[in-house]
mmCIF file of C-alpha atoms in Angstrom:
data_model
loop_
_atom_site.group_PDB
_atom_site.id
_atom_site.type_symbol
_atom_site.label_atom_id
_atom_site.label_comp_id
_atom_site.label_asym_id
_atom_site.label_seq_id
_atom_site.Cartn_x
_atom_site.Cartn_y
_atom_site.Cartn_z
ATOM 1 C CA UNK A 984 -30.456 -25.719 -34.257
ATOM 2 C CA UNK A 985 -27.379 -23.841 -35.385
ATOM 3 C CA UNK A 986 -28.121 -20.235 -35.774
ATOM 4 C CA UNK A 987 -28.120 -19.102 -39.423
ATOM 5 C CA UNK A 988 -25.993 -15.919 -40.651
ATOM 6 C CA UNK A 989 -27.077 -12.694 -39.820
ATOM 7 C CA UNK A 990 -29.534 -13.642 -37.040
ATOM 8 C CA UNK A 991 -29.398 -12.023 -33.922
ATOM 9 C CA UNK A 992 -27.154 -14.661 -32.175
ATOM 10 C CA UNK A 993 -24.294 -14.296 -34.514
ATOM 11 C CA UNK A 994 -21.802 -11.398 -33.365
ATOM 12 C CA UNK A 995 -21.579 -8.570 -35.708
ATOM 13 C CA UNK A 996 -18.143 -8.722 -37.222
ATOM 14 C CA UNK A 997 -18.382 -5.464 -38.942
ATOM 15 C CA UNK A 998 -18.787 -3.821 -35.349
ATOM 16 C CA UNK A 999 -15.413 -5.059 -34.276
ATOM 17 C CA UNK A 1000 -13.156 -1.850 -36.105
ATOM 18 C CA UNK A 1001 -15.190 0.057 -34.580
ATOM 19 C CA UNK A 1002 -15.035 -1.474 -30.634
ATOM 20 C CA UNK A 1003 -11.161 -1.319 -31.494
ATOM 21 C CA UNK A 1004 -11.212 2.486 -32.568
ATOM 22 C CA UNK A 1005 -13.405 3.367 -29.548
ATOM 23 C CA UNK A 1006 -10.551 2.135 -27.366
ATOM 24 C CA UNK A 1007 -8.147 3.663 -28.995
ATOM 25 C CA UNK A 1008 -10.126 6.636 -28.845
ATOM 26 C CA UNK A 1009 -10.531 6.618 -25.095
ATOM 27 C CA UNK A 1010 -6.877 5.673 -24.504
ATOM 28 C CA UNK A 1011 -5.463 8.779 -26.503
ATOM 29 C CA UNK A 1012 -7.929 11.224 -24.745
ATOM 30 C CA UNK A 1013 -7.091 9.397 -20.923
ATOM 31 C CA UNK A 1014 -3.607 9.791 -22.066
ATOM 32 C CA UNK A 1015 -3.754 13.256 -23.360
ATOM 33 C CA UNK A 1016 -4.954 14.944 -20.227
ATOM 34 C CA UNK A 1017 -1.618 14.559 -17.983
ATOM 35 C CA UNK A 1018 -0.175 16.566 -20.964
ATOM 36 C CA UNK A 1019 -3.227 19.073 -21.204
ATOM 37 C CA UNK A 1020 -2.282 19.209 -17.259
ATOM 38 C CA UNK A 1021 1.339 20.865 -18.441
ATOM 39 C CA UNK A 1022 -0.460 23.496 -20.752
ATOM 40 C CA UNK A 1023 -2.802 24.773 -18.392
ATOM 41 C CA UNK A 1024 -0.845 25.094 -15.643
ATOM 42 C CA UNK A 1025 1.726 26.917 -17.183
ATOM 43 C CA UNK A 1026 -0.830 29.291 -18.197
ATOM 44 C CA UNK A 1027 -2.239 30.220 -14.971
ATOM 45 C CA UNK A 1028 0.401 31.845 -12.608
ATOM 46 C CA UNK A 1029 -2.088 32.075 -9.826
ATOM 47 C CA UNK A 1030 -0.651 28.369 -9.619
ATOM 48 C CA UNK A 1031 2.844 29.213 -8.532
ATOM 49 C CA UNK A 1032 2.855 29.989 -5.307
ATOM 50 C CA UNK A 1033 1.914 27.158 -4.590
ATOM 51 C CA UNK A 1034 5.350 24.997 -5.646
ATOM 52 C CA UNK A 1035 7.597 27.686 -5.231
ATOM 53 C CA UNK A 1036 8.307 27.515 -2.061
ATOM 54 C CA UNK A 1037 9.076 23.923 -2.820
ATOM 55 C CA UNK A 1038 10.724 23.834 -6.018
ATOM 56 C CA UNK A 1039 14.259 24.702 -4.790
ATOM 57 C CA UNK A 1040 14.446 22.181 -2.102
ATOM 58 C CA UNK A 1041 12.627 19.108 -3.934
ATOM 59 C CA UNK A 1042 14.747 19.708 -6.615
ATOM 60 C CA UNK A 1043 18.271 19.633 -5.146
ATOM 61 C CA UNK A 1044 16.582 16.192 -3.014
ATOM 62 C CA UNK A 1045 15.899 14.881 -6.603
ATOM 63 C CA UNK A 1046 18.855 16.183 -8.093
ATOM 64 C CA UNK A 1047 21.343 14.273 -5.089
ATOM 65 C CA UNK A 1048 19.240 10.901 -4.908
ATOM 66 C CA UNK A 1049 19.381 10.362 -8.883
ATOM 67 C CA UNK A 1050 23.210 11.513 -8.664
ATOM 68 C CA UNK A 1051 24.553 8.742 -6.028
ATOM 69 C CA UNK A 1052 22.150 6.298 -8.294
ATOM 70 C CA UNK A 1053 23.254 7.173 -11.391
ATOM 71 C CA UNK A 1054 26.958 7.211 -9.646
ATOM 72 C CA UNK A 1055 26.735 4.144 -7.303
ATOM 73 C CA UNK A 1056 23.805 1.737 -9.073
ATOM 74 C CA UNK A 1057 24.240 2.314 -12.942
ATOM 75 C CA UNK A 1058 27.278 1.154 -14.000
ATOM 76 C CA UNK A 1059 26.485 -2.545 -11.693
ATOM 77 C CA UNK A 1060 23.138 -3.110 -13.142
ATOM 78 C CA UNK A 1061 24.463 -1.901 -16.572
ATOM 79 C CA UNK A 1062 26.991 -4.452 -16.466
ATOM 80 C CA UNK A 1063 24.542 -7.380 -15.265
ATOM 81 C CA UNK A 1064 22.023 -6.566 -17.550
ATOM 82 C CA UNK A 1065 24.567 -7.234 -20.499
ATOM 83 C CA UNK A 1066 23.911 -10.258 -19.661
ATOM 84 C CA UNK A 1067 20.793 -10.719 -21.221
ATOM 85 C CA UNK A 1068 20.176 -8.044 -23.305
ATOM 86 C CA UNK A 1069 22.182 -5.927 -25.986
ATOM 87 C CA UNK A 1070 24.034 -2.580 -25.366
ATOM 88 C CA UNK A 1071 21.290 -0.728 -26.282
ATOM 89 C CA UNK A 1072 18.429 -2.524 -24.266
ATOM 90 C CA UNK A 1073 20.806 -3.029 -21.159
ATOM 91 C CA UNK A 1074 21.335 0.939 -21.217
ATOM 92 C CA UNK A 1075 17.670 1.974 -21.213
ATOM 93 C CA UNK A 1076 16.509 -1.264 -19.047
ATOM 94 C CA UNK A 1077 19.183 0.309 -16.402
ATOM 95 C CA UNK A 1078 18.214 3.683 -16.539
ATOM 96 C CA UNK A 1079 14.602 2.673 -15.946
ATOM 97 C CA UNK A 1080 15.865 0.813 -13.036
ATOM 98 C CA UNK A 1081 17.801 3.539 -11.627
ATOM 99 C CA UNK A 1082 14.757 6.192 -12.331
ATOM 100 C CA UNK A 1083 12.591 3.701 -10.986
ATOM 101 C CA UNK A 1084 14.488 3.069 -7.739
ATOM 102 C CA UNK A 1085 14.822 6.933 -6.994
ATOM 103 C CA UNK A 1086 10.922 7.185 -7.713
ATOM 104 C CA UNK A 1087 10.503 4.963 -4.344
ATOM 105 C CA UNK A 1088 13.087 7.084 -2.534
ATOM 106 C CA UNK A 1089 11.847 10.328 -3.355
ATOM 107 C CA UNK A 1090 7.970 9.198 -3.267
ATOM 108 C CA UNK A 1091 8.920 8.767 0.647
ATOM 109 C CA UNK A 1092 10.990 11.939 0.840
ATOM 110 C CA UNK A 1093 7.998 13.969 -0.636
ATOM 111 C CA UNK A 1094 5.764 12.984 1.924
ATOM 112 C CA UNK A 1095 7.758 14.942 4.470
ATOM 113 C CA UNK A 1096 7.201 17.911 2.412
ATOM 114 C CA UNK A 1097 3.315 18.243 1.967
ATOM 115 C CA UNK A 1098 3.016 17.463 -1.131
ATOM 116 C CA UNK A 1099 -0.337 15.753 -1.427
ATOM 117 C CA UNK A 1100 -1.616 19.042 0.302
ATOM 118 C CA UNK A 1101 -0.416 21.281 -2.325
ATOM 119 C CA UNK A 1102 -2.060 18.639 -4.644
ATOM 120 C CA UNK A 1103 -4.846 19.213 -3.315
ATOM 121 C CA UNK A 1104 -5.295 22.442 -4.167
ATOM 122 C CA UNK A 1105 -4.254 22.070 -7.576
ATOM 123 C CA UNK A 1106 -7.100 19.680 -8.010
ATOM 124 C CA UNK A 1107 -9.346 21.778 -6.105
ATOM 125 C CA UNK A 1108 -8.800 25.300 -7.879
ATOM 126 C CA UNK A 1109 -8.537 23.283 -11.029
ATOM 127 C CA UNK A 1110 -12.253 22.587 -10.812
ATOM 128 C CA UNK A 1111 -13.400 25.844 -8.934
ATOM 129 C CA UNK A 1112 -11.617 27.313 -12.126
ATOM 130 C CA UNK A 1113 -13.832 25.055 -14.582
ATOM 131 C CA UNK A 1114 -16.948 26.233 -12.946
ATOM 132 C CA UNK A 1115 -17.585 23.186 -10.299
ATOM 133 C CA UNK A 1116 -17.752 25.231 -6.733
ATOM 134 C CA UNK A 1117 -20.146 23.631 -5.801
ATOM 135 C CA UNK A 1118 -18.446 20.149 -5.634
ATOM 136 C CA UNK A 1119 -15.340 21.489 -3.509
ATOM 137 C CA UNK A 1120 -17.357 23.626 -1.270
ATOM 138 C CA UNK A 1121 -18.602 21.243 1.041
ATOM 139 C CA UNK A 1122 -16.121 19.892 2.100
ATOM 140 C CA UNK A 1123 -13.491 23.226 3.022
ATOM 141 C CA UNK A 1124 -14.210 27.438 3.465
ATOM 142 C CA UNK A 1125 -13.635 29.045 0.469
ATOM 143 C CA UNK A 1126 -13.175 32.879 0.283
ATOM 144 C CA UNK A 1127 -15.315 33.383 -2.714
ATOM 145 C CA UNK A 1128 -13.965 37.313 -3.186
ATOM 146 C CA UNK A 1129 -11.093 36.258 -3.589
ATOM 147 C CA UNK A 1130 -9.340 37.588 -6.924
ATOM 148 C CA UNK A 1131 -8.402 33.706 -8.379
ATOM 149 C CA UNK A 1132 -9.317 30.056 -7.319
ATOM 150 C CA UNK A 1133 -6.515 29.437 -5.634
ATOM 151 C CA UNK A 1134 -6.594 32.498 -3.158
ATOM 152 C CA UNK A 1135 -10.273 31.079 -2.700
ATOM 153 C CA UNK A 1136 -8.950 27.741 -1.185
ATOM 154 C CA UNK A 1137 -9.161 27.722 2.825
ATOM 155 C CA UNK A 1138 -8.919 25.121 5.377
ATOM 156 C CA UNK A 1139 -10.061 21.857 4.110
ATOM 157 C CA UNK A 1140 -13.709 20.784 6.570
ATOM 158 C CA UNK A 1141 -12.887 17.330 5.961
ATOM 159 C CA UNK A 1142 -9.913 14.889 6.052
ATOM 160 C CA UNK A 1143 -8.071 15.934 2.132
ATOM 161 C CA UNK A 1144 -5.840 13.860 0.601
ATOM 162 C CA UNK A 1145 -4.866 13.793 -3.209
ATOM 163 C CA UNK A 1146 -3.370 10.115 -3.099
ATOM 164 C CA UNK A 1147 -3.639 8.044 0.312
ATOM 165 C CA UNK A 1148 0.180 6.883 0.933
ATOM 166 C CA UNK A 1149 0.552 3.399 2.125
ATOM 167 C CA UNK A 1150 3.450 1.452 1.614
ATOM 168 C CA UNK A 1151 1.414 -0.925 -0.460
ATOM 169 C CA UNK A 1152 2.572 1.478 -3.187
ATOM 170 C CA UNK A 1153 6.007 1.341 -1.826
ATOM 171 C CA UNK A 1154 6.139 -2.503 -2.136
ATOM 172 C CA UNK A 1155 4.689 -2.578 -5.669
ATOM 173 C CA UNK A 1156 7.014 -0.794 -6.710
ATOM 174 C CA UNK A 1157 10.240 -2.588 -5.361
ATOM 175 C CA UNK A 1158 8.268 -6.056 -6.186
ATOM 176 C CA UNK A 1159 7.509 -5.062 -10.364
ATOM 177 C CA UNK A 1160 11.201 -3.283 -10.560
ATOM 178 C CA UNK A 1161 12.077 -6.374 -11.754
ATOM 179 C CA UNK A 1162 10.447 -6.262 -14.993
ATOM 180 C CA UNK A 1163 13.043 -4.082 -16.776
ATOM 181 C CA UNK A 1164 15.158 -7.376 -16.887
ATOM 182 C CA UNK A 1165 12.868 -8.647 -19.047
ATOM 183 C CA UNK A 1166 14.086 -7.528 -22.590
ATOM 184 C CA UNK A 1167 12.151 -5.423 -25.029
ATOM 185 C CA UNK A 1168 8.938 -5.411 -23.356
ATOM 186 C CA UNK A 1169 10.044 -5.266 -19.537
ATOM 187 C CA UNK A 1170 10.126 -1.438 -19.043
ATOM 188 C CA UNK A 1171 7.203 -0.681 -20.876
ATOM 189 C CA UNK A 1172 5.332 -3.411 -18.742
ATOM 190 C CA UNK A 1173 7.032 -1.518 -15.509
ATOM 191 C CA UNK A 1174 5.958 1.570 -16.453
ATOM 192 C CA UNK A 1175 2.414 0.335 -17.473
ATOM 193 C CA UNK A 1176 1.488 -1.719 -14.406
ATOM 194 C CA UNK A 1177 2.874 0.712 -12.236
ATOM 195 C CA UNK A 1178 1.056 2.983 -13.561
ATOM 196 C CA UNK A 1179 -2.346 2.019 -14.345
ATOM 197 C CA UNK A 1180 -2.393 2.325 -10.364
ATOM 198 C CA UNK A 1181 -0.989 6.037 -10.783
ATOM 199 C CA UNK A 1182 -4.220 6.164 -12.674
ATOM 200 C CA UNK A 1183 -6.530 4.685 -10.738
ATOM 201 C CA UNK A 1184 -5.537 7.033 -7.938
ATOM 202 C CA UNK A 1185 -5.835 10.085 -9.218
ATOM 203 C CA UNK A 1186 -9.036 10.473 -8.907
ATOM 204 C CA UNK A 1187 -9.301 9.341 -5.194
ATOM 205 C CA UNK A 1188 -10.077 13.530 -4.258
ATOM 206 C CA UNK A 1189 -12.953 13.456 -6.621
ATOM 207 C CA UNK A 1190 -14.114 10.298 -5.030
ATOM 208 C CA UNK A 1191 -14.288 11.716 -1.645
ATOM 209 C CA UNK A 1192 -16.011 15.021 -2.794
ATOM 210 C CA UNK A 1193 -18.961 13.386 -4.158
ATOM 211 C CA UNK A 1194 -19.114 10.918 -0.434
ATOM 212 C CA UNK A 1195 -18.755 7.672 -2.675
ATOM 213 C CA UNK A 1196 -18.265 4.345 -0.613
ATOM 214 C CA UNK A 1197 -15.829 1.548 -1.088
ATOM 215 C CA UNK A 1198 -18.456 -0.014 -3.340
ATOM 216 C CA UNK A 1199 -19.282 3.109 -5.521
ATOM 217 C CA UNK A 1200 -16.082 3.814 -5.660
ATOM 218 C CA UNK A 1201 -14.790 0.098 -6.961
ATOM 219 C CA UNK A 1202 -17.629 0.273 -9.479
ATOM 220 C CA UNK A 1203 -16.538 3.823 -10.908
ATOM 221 C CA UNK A 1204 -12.812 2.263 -11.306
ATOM 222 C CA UNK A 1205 -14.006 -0.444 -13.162
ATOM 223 C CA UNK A 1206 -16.135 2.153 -15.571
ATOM 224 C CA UNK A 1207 -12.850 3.622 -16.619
ATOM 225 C CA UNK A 1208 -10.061 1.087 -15.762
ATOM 226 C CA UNK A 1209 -8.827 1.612 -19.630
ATOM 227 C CA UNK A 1210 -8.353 5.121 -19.178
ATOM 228 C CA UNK A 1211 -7.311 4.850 -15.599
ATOM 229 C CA UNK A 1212 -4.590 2.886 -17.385
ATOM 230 C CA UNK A 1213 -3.326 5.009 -20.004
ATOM 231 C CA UNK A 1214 -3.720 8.289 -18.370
ATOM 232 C CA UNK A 1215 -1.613 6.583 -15.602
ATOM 233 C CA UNK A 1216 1.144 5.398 -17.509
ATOM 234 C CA UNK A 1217 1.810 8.780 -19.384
ATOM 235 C CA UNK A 1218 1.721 10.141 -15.664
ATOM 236 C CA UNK A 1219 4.055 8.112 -14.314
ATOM 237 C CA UNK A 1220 6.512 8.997 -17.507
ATOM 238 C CA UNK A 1221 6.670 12.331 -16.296
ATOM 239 C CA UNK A 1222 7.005 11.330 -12.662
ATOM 240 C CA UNK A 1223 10.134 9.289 -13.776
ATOM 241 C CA UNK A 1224 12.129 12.403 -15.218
ATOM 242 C CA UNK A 1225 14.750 13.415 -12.698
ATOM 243 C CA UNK A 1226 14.441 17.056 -10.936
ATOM 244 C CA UNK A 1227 10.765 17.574 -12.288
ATOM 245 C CA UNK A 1228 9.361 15.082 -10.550
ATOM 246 C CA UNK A 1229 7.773 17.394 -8.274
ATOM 247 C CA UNK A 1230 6.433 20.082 -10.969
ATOM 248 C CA UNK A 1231 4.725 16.929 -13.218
ATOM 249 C CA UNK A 1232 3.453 15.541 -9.865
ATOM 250 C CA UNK A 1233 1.265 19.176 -9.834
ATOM 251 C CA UNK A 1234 0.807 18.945 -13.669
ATOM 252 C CA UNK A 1235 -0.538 15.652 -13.843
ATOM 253 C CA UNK A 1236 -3.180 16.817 -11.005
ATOM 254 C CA UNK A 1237 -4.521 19.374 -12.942
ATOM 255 C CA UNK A 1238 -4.556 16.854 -15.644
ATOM 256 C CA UNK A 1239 -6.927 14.873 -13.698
ATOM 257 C CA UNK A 1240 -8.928 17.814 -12.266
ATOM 258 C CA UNK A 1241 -9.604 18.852 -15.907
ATOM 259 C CA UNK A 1242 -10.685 15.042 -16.714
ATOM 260 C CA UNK A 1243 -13.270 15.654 -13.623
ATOM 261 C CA UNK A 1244 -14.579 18.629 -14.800
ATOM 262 C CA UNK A 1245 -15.133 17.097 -18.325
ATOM 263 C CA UNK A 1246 -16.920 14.189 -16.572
ATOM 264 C CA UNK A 1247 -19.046 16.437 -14.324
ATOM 265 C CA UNK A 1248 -20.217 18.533 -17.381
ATOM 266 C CA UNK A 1249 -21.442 15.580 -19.254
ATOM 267 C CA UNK A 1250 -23.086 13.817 -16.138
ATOM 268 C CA UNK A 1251 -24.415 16.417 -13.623
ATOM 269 C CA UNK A 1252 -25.868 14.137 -11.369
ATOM 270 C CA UNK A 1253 -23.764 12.531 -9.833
ATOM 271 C CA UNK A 1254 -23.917 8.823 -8.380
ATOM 272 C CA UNK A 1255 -22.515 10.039 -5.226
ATOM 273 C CA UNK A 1256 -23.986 12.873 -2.382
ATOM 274 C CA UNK A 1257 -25.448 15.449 -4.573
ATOM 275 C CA UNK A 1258 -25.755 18.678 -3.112
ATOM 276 C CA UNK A 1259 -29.447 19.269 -2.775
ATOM 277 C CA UNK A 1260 -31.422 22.888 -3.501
ATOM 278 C CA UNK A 1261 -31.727 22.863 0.452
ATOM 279 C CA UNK A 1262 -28.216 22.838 1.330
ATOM 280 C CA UNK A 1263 -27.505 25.429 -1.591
ATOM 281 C CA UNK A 1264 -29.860 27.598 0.257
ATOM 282 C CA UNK A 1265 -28.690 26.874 3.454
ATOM 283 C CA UNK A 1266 -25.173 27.834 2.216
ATOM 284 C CA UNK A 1267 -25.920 31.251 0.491
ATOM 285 C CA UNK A 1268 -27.762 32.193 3.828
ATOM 286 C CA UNK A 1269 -24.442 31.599 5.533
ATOM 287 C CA UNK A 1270 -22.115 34.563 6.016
ATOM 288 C CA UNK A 1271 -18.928 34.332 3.528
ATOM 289 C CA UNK A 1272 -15.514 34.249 5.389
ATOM 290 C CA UNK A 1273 -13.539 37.684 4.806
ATOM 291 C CA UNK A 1274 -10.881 37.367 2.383
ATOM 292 C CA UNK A 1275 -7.605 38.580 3.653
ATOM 293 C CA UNK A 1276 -4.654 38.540 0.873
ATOM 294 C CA UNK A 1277 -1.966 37.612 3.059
ATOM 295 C CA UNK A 1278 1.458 37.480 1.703
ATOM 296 C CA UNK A 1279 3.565 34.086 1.832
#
């Protein structure tokens, strides 16, 4: 018997604006947090120290790979993309392939310079900052008289890592460079695909806080793959901008860590390892390491 209008088996049209303005919704927030990131880490010079050392170096590394690129690789691919696309889509195709190409070379000459580490604590003063101590503590010392979040950060207890490396992400890379041949909608397809991985890793720290398995942790991407998308591809945006690669790369961590603490604020229990009222009192009974300000 076919179902007559306005029963419950016939799909509420009307609700279909609004399904389509909840996902926009939820895209422009994912997407506004790597630029939040910028904001907030500008204002808090505790943060620093902590890429100064680093700056100089990274940058001149940056500056030299994009300069043979742009002096050895542009003008060839320029001239074959002409091919099949106009001036104007063969010069920013090009340049996405050349900032794409010195993404993989510099993603592998980072590595050799601790940066996940210093991501690390971005993420994790990020979140002692917003009032969630209690998720980082368990798993490094923290010197809690210590004058600013990121002077509280010791030794990590556990393994840390921002974002696991693995040439997997190497390979992706080289293997979807193609794209930008594709006219029109080729880079923005690079840049999306490529990035809704960005995304979905950026959150691997808070994963390991909260002791979430491969299968918790596959179900929590899937939650928030749309936002794991956008927040990802405005992310790797700023990752693609020559010489300040490394200073988005911390931005776009606090830009996560702030996303986290927004999440753990609305949820406070968490689908992970909890931290139960025993170990709280076990941990308060425990004597606090002795702060020492020691200058870098």
């Amino acid at each position: 018997m076919p179902s007559q209008p306005g029963t419950a088996s016939e799909p509420p049209r009307r609700l279909l604006p609004g399904r389509l303005a909840d996902y926009i919704v939820r895209a422009a927030k994912a997407a506004y947090y790597p630029i939040e990131g910028i904001w907030y880490f500008l204002r808090r010079p505790y943060f620093y120290p902590l890429f100064v050392g680093r700056l100089l170096p990274l940058s001149v590394i940056s500056l030299l790979v994009y300069f043979i690129l742009f002096t050895f690789a542009f003008l060839p691919q320029l001239a074959f993309l002409l091919i099949f696309h106009g001036w104007k889509g063969a010069v920013v195709s090009a340049t996405a392939l050349v900032l794409g190409e010195g993404l993989i070379v510099i993603q592998g000459i980072f590595e050799g310079f601790f940066v996940d580490e210093c991501r690390v604590d971005v993420f994790d003063a990020t979140l002692i900052d917003k009032g969630h101590t209690d998720l980082v503590a368990p798993q490094r010392i923290l010197f809690f008289d210590a004058p600013n979040p990121v002077k509280m950060l010791g030794k990590p207890t556990t393994r840390a890592e921002y974002q696991p490396w693995s040439m997997v992400q190497i390979v992706e890379l080289i293997f979807f460079l193609p794209l930008n041949l594709i006219p029109i909608v080729g880079t923005p397809a690079f840049i999306m695909i490529t990035g809704a991985r960005l995304g979905k890793l950026s959150h691997h720290r808070w994963f390991k806080l909260r002791g979430l398995d491969k299968k918790a942790t596959k179900k929590e991407l899937s939650i928030r793959g749309w936002e794991y998308l956008w927040f990802g591809t405005v992310a790797m945006i700023f990752e693609l901008c020559p010489i300040l690669n490394f200073f988005f790369l911390l931005t776009s961590t606090a830009g996560a860590a702030l996303w986290v603490a927004k999440l753990e604020d609305r949820a406070r229990v968490r689908v992970g390892r909890p931290i139960t009222a025993e170990e709280r009192v076990a941990q308060s009974a425990q004597e606090e390491p002795v702060y020492h300000d020691n200058l870098v």
